[in-house]
Amino acid sequence: MTTPEAAGPKTPPSYPPKTPPPPKKPVEAPRPQPVPRPAAALALPRARMRIRNRRTAALTFRADPWAAKKAAAHAVATARTWGYPGLDEQDLAAAVTLLVDATVRDGGKRVSLHLGDQDEKILVIALSHQAGTAPEGGLFGELRALVTLDSCGDDLADDGRRIWALLDAAPRRRPDTAA
């Protein structure tokens, strides 16, 4: 056996020492912290509308005199895809026409129509995006004449008027007029 002293003095290597490998993950920059909003920005004039866990459709039209007819056709086509065999399409078209006509009269540049369904009911909401006038008594009277109407109402704020109607999509019989 040889001893370390017998091997001779230790000589330095003829090559440079090995450098450590670079880190596998680059160092992550610090994440930006959220900037607190001023209290004035958090206070909204009215709560935003939230529709969750149901089918919805959002349609936008220019506020033209013919917007109501186009909106009614789109609303009926959308409701057909939702599969309500007992839906009274005439009532749905009439409700959409009345709501969109009322929002066009508010004088804005566009009209938004939102549809939502749940439990065999269809919610129709028309937004004018223009500060509107007080609710029209004739509008609600015409809406109440619809057979499938459950309820209706409106919401007036600085950023526009929201008019809505809730229609029952369950099968109903129209009253016989020939009797």
Coordinates of N, CA and C in Angstrom, one line a residue:
M1 N 0.8 -1.2 0.0 CA 0.0 0.0 0.0 C 0.9 1.2 0.0
T2 N 0.4 2.2 -0.7 CA 1.2 3.4 -0.7 C 0.5 4.4 0.2
T3 N 1.3 5.2 0.8 CA 0.8 6.3 1.7 C 0.8 7.6 0.9
P4 N 0.0 8.6 1.4 CA 0.0 9.8 0.6 C 1.3 10.5 0.5
E5 N 2.2 10.3 1.5 CA 3.5 11.0 1.4 C 4.3 10.3 0.4
A6 N 4.1 9.0 0.1 CA 4.9 8.3 -0.9 C 4.5 8.8 -2.3
A7 N 3.3 9.2 -2.5 CA 2.8 9.6 -3.8 C 3.5 10.9 -4.3
G8 N 4.0 11.6 -3.4 CA 4.6 12.9 -3.8 C 3.8 14.1 -3.5
P9 N 4.4 15.2 -3.7 CA 3.7 16.5 -3.4 C 2.5 16.7 -4.3
K10 N 1.5 17.3 -3.8 CA 0.3 17.6 -4.7 C 0.5 18.7 -5.6
T11 N 0.3 18.6 -6.9 CA 0.5 19.6 -7.8 C -0.9 20.2 -8.3
P12 N -0.9 21.5 -8.6 CA -2.2 22.1 -9.0 C -2.6 21.5 -10.3
P13 N -3.9 21.5 -10.6 CA -4.3 20.9 -11.9 C -3.9 21.9 -13.0
S14 N -3.8 21.3 -14.2 CA -3.4 22.1 -15.4 C -4.6 22.8 -16.1
Y15 N -5.8 22.6 -15.5 CA -7.0 23.3 -16.1 C -7.6 24.1 -15.0
P16 N -8.5 25.1 -15.4 CA -9.1 26.0 -14.4 C -10.1 25.2 -13.6
P17 N -10.4 25.7 -12.4 CA -11.5 25.0 -11.6 C -12.8 25.1 -12.2
K18 N -13.7 24.1 -12.0 CA -15.0 24.1 -12.5 C -15.9 25.1 -11.9
T19 N -16.6 25.9 -12.8 CA -17.5 26.9 -12.2 C -18.9 26.3 -12.0
P20 N -19.6 26.8 -11.0 CA -20.9 26.2 -10.7 C -21.9 26.5 -11.9
P21 N -22.8 25.6 -12.1 CA -23.8 25.8 -13.2 C -24.7 27.0 -12.9
P22 N -25.3 27.6 -13.9 CA -26.3 28.7 -13.7 C -27.5 28.1 -13.0
P23 N -28.3 29.0 -12.3 CA -29.5 28.5 -11.7 C -30.5 28.1 -12.7
K24 N -31.3 27.1 -12.3 CA -32.2 26.5 -13.3 C -33.4 27.4 -13.6
K25 N -33.9 28.1 -12.6 CA -35.0 29.1 -12.8 C -34.4 30.5 -12.7
P26 N -34.8 31.3 -13.6 CA -34.3 32.7 -13.5 C -35.0 33.3 -12.2
V27 N -34.3 34.3 -11.7 CA -34.9 34.9 -10.5 C -36.1 35.7 -10.9
E28 N -37.2 35.6 -10.2 CA -38.4 36.3 -10.6 C -38.4 37.7 -10.0
A29 N -38.8 38.6 -10.9 CA -38.9 40.0 -10.5 C -40.1 40.1 -9.5
P30 N -40.0 41.1 -8.6 CA -41.1 41.3 -7.6 C -42.4 41.6 -8.3
R31 N -43.5 41.0 -7.9 CA -44.8 41.3 -8.5 C -45.3 42.6 -8.1
P32 N -46.0 43.3 -9.0 CA -46.5 44.6 -8.7 C -47.7 44.5 -7.7
Q33 N -47.7 45.3 -6.7 CA -48.8 45.3 -5.7 C -49.9 46.1 -6.3
P34 N -51.2 45.7 -6.0 CA -52.4 46.4 -6.5 C -52.4 47.8 -5.9
V35 N -52.8 48.8 -6.7 CA -52.9 50.2 -6.3 C -54.2 50.4 -5.7
P36 N -54.3 50.8 -4.5 CA -55.6 51.1 -3.9 C -56.4 52.1 -4.6
R37 N -57.7 51.9 -4.8 CA -58.5 52.8 -5.6 C -59.1 53.9 -4.6
P38 N -59.2 55.1 -5.1 CA -59.8 56.1 -4.2 C -61.3 55.7 -3.9
A39 N -61.8 56.2 -2.7 CA -63.1 55.8 -2.3 C -64.2 56.3 -3.3
A40 N -63.9 57.4 -4.0 CA -64.9 57.9 -5.0 C -65.1 57.0 -6.1
A41 N -64.0 56.3 -6.5 CA -64.1 55.4 -7.7 C -64.9 54.1 -7.3
L42 N -64.9 53.7 -6.0 CA -65.6 52.5 -5.6 C -67.1 52.8 -5.5
A43 N -67.5 54.0 -5.2 CA -68.9 54.2 -5.1 C -69.6 54.4 -6.4
L44 N -70.4 53.4 -6.8 CA -71.1 53.4 -8.1 C -72.5 53.9 -7.9
P45 N -73.1 54.6 -8.9 CA -74.4 55.1 -8.7 C -75.5 54.0 -8.6
R46 N -75.2 52.9 -9.2 CA -76.1 51.7 -9.0 C -75.3 50.5 -9.2
A47 N -75.8 49.4 -8.7 CA -75.1 48.1 -8.8 C -75.2 47.6 -10.2
R48 N -74.1 47.0 -10.6 CA -74.0 46.4 -12.0 C -74.9 45.2 -12.0
M49 N -75.5 44.9 -13.2 CA -76.3 43.8 -13.4 C -75.5 42.5 -13.5
R50 N -75.8 41.5 -12.7 CA -75.0 40.2 -12.8 C -76.0 39.1 -13.1
I51 N -75.8 38.4 -14.1 CA -76.6 37.2 -14.5 C -75.7 36.0 -14.5
R52 N -76.0 35.0 -13.6 CA -75.1 33.9 -13.5 C -75.9 32.6 -13.5
N53 N -75.2 31.5 -14.0 CA -75.8 30.2 -13.9 C -77.0 30.0 -14.8
R54 N -77.1 30.7 -15.9 CA -78.2 30.5 -16.8 C -77.8 31.0 -18.2
R55 N -78.6 30.6 -19.1 CA -78.3 31.0 -20.5 C -78.7 32.5 -20.7
T56 N -77.8 33.2 -21.4 CA -78.1 34.6 -21.7 C -77.7 35.0 -23.1
A57 N -78.2 36.1 -23.5 CA -77.8 36.6 -24.8 C -77.8 38.1 -24.7
A58 N -76.8 38.8 -25.3 CA -76.7 40.2 -25.3 C -76.7 40.7 -26.8
L59 N -77.6 41.6 -27.1 CA -77.7 42.1 -28.5 C -77.6 43.6 -28.4
T60 N -76.9 44.2 -29.4 CA -76.8 45.7 -29.4 C -77.3 46.2 -30.8
F61 N -78.1 47.2 -30.8 CA -78.6 47.8 -32.0 C -78.5 49.3 -32.0
R62 N -78.4 49.9 -33.2 CA -78.4 51.4 -33.3 C -79.8 51.8 -32.9
A63 N -79.9 52.9 -32.3 CA -81.3 53.4 -31.8 C -82.0 54.1 -33.0
D64 N -82.4 53.2 -33.9 CA -83.2 53.6 -35.1 C -84.6 53.2 -35.0
P65 N -85.5 53.8 -35.7 CA -86.9 53.4 -35.6 C -87.2 51.9 -35.9
W66 N -86.4 51.3 -36.7 CA -86.6 49.9 -37.1 C -85.8 48.9 -36.2
A67 N -85.2 49.4 -35.1 CA -84.4 48.6 -34.2 C -85.3 47.6 -33.5
A68 N -86.6 48.0 -33.2 CA -87.5 47.1 -32.4 C -87.8 45.9 -33.2
K69 N -88.1 46.0 -34.5 CA -88.4 44.9 -35.3 C -87.2 43.9 -35.4
K70 N -86.0 44.5 -35.6 CA -84.8 43.6 -35.7 C -84.6 42.9 -34.4
A71 N -84.7 43.7 -33.3 CA -84.5 43.1 -31.9 C -85.5 42.0 -31.6
A72 N -86.7 42.2 -32.0 CA -87.8 41.1 -31.8 C -87.4 39.9 -32.6
A73 N -87.0 40.0 -33.8 CA -86.6 38.8 -34.6 C -85.5 38.1 -34.0
H74 N -84.4 38.8 -33.6 CA -83.3 38.2 -32.9 C -83.6 37.5 -31.6
A75 N -84.5 38.2 -30.8 CA -84.9 37.6 -29.5 C -85.7 36.3 -29.7
V76 N -86.6 36.3 -30.6 CA -87.4 35.1 -30.9 C -86.5 33.9 -31.4
A77 N -85.5 34.3 -32.3 CA -84.6 33.2 -32.8 C -83.7 32.7 -31.6
T78 N -83.3 33.6 -30.8 CA -82.5 33.1 -29.6 C -83.3 32.2 -28.7
A79 N -84.5 32.6 -28.4 CA -85.3 31.9 -27.5 C -85.7 30.5 -28.1
R80 N -85.8 30.4 -29.4 CA -86.1 29.1 -30.0 C -84.9 28.1 -29.7
T81 N -83.7 28.6 -29.7 CA -82.5 27.7 -29.5 C -82.5 27.2 -28.1
W82 N -83.2 27.9 -27.2 CA -83.2 27.5 -25.8 C -84.2 26.3 -25.5
G83 N -85.0 26.0 -26.5 CA -85.8 24.8 -26.4 C -87.1 25.0 -25.5
Y84 N -87.8 26.0 -25.7 CA -89.1 26.1 -24.9 C -90.2 25.9 -25.9
P85 N -90.8 24.7 -25.9 CA -91.9 24.4 -26.9 C -93.1 25.2 -26.6
G86 N -93.4 25.5 -25.3 CA -94.6 26.3 -25.0 C -94.5 27.8 -25.0
L87 N -93.3 28.3 -25.5 CA -93.1 29.7 -25.5 C -94.1 30.4 -26.4
D88 N -94.7 31.4 -26.0 CA -95.6 32.2 -26.8 C -94.7 33.3 -27.5
E89 N -94.3 33.0 -28.8 CA -93.4 33.8 -29.5 C -94.0 35.2 -29.8
Q90 N -95.3 35.2 -30.0 CA -95.9 36.5 -30.2 C -95.8 37.5 -29.0
D91 N -96.0 36.9 -27.8 CA -95.8 37.7 -26.6 C -94.3 38.2 -26.5
L92 N -93.4 37.3 -26.7 CA -92.0 37.7 -26.6 C -91.6 38.8 -27.6
A93 N -92.1 38.6 -28.8 CA -91.8 39.6 -29.9 C -92.5 41.0 -29.5
A94 N -93.7 40.9 -29.0 CA -94.4 42.1 -28.6 C -93.7 42.8 -27.4
A95 N -93.3 42.0 -26.4 CA -92.6 42.6 -25.3 C -91.2 43.3 -25.7
V96 N -90.5 42.6 -26.6 CA -89.2 43.1 -27.0 C -89.5 44.4 -27.8
T97 N -90.5 44.4 -28.7 CA -90.8 45.6 -29.5 C -91.2 46.8 -28.6
L98 N -92.0 46.5 -27.6 CA -92.4 47.6 -26.7 C -91.2 48.2 -25.9
L99 N -90.4 47.3 -25.4 CA -89.2 47.7 -24.6 C -88.2 48.5 -25.4
V100 N -87.9 48.0 -26.6 CA -86.9 48.6 -27.5 C -87.5 50.0 -28.0
D101 N -88.7 50.0 -28.4 CA -89.3 51.3 -28.8 C -89.2 52.4 -27.7
A102 N -89.5 52.0 -26.5 CA -89.4 52.9 -25.4 C -87.9 53.4 -25.2
T103 N -87.0 52.5 -25.3 CA -85.6 52.9 -25.1 C -85.1 53.8 -26.3
V104 N -85.6 53.5 -27.5 CA -85.2 54.3 -28.7 C -85.7 55.8 -28.4
R105 N -86.9 55.9 -27.9 CA -87.5 57.2 -27.6 C -86.7 58.0 -26.6
D106 N -85.8 57.4 -25.8 CA -85.0 58.1 -24.8 C -83.9 58.9 -25.5
G107 N -83.6 58.7 -26.8 CA -82.8 59.5 -27.6 C -81.3 59.2 -27.6
G108 N -80.9 58.0 -27.1 CA -79.5 57.6 -27.2 C -79.1 57.1 -28.6
K109 N -77.8 56.8 -28.7 CA -77.3 56.3 -30.0 C -77.4 54.8 -30.2
R110 N -77.5 54.1 -29.1 CA -77.6 52.6 -29.2 C -78.6 52.1 -28.1
V111 N -79.0 50.9 -28.4 CA -79.9 50.2 -27.5 C -79.3 48.8 -27.2
S112 N -79.3 48.3 -26.0 CA -78.8 47.0 -25.7 C -80.0 46.2 -25.2
L113 N -80.1 44.9 -25.7 CA -81.1 44.0 -25.3 C -80.5 42.8 -24.7
H114 N -80.9 42.5 -23.5 CA -80.3 41.3 -22.8 C -81.5 40.3 -22.5
L115 N -81.2 39.1 -22.8 CA -82.2 38.0 -22.6 C -81.5 37.0 -21.6
G116 N -82.3 36.5 -20.7 CA -81.9 35.5 -19.8 C -83.0 34.5 -19.5
D117 N -82.7 33.3 -19.2 CA -83.7 32.3 -18.9 C -83.4 31.5 -17.6
Q118 N -84.4 31.1 -16.9 CA -84.3 30.2 -15.8 C -85.7 29.8 -15.4
D119 N -85.8 28.5 -15.1 CA -87.0 27.9 -14.5 C -88.2 28.3 -15.4
E120 N -88.1 28.1 -16.7 CA -89.1 28.3 -17.7 C -89.7 29.7 -17.7
K121 N -88.8 30.7 -17.4 CA -89.1 32.1 -17.5 C -88.0 32.8 -18.3
I122 N -88.4 33.8 -19.1 CA -87.4 34.5 -19.9 C -87.5 36.0 -19.5
L123 N -86.3 36.5 -19.1 CA -86.1 37.9 -18.7 C -85.7 38.7 -19.9
V124 N -86.4 39.8 -20.2 CA -86.0 40.7 -21.3 C -85.7 42.0 -20.7
I125 N -84.5 42.5 -21.0 CA -84.0 43.8 -20.4 C -83.6 44.7 -21.6
A126 N -84.1 45.9 -21.7 CA -83.6 46.8 -22.7 C -82.9 48.0 -22.0
L127 N -81.8 48.4 -22.5 CA -81.0 49.5 -21.9 C -80.9 50.6 -22.9
S128 N -81.1 51.8 -22.5 CA -81.1 52.9 -23.4 C -79.7 53.6 -23.5
H129 N -78.9 53.5 -22.5 CA -77.5 54.2 -22.4 C -77.7 55.7 -22.5
Q130 N -78.8 56.2 -22.1 CA -79.1 57.6 -22.2 C -80.0 57.9 -21.0
A131 N -79.7 59.0 -20.3 CA -80.6 59.3 -19.2 C -82.0 59.6 -19.7
G132 N -82.9 58.7 -19.3 CA -84.3 58.7 -19.8 C -85.2 59.6 -19.0
T133 N -86.4 59.6 -19.4 CA -87.4 60.3 -18.7 C -88.1 59.3 -17.7
A134 N -89.1 59.8 -17.0 CA -89.8 59.0 -16.1 C -90.5 57.8 -16.8
P135 N -90.8 56.7 -16.2 CA -91.5 55.6 -16.8 C -92.8 56.0 -17.5
E136 N -93.1 55.4 -18.6 CA -94.3 55.7 -19.3 C -95.4 54.8 -18.8
G137 N -96.5 55.4 -18.4 CA -97.6 54.6 -17.9 C -98.2 53.7 -19.0
G138 N -98.3 54.2 -20.2 CA -98.8 53.4 -21.3 C -98.0 52.2 -21.6
L139 N -96.7 52.3 -21.5 CA -95.8 51.2 -21.7 C -96.1 50.0 -20.8
F140 N -96.2 50.3 -19.5 CA -96.5 49.2 -18.6 C -97.9 48.6 -18.8
G141 N -98.9 49.5 -19.2 CA -100.2 49.0 -19.4 C -100.2 48.0 -20.6
E142 N -99.5 48.4 -21.7 CA -99.4 47.5 -22.8 C -98.7 46.2 -22.5
L143 N -97.6 46.3 -21.7 CA -96.9 45.1 -21.3 C -97.8 44.1 -20.4
R144 N -98.7 44.7 -19.5 CA -99.5 43.9 -18.7 C -100.6 43.2 -19.5
A145 N -100.9 43.7 -20.7 CA -101.9 43.1 -21.6 C -101.4 41.8 -22.2
L146 N -100.1 41.5 -22.1 CA -99.5 40.3 -22.6 C -99.9 39.1 -21.7
V147 N -100.3 38.0 -22.3 CA -100.8 36.8 -21.6 C -99.7 36.2 -20.7
T148 N -98.5 36.1 -21.2 CA -97.4 35.4 -20.5 C -96.6 36.3 -19.6
L149 N -96.9 37.6 -19.4 CA -96.2 38.5 -18.6 C -96.3 38.1 -17.1
D150 N -95.2 37.9 -16.4 CA -95.2 37.7 -15.0 C -95.1 39.1 -14.2
S151 N -94.1 39.8 -14.6 CA -93.9 41.1 -14.0 C -93.0 42.0 -15.0
C152 N -93.0 43.3 -14.6 CA -92.3 44.3 -15.4 C -91.9 45.4 -14.6
G153 N -90.9 46.2 -15.0 CA -90.5 47.4 -14.3 C -89.4 48.1 -15.0
D154 N -88.9 49.1 -14.3 CA -87.8 49.9 -14.9 C -86.9 50.5 -13.8
D155 N -85.7 50.9 -14.2 CA -84.7 51.5 -13.3 C -84.2 52.7 -14.0
L156 N -84.2 53.8 -13.3 CA -83.7 55.1 -14.0 C -82.5 55.6 -13.2
A157 N -81.4 55.8 -14.0 CA -80.2 56.3 -13.4 C -79.5 57.3 -14.3
D158 N -78.4 57.9 -13.9 CA -77.8 58.9 -14.7 C -77.2 58.3 -16.0
D159 N -76.8 57.1 -15.9 CA -76.1 56.5 -17.1 C -77.1 55.8 -18.0
G160 N -78.4 55.9 -17.8 CA -79.3 55.3 -18.7 C -80.5 54.7 -18.0
R161 N -81.4 54.2 -18.8 CA -82.6 53.6 -18.2 C -82.7 52.1 -18.6
R162 N -83.1 51.3 -17.6 CA -83.2 49.9 -17.8 C -84.7 49.5 -17.7
I163 N -85.3 48.9 -18.7 CA -86.7 48.5 -18.7 C -86.7 47.0 -18.8
W164 N -87.5 46.3 -18.0 CA -87.4 44.9 -18.1 C -88.8 44.3 -18.0
A165 N -88.9 43.1 -18.5 CA -90.2 42.3 -18.5 C -89.8 40.8 -18.3
L166 N -90.5 40.1 -17.4 CA -90.3 38.7 -17.2 C -91.5 38.0 -17.7
L167 N -91.2 37.1 -18.7 CA -92.2 36.3 -19.4 C -92.2 34.9 -19.0
D168 N -93.4 34.2 -18.9 CA -93.5 32.8 -18.5 C -93.4 32.0 -19.8
A169 N -92.4 31.1 -19.9 CA -92.3 30.3 -21.1 C -92.9 28.9 -21.0
A170 N -93.6 28.7 -19.9 CA -94.3 27.4 -19.8 C -95.6 27.5 -20.7
P171 N -96.0 26.3 -21.1 CA -97.2 26.3 -22.1 C -98.4 26.9 -21.4
R172 N -99.1 27.7 -22.1 CA -100.4 28.3 -21.7 C -101.3 28.4 -22.9
R173 N -102.5 28.4 -22.6 CA -103.5 28.5 -23.7 C -103.9 30.0 -23.8
R174 N -104.0 30.5 -25.0 CA -104.5 31.8 -25.2 C -106.0 31.8 -25.0
P175 N -106.6 32.8 -24.5 CA -108.0 32.9 -24.3 C -108.7 32.8 -25.7
D176 N -109.7 32.1 -25.8 CA -110.4 32.0 -27.1 C -111.2 33.3 -27.4
T177 N -110.9 33.9 -28.5 CA -111.6 35.1 -28.9 C -112.8 34.8 -29.8
A178 N -112.9 33.6 -30.3 CA -114.0 33.3 -31.2 C -115.3 32.8 -30.5
A179 N -115.3 32.7 -29.2 CA -116.4 32.2 -28.4 C -117.5 33.2 -28.2

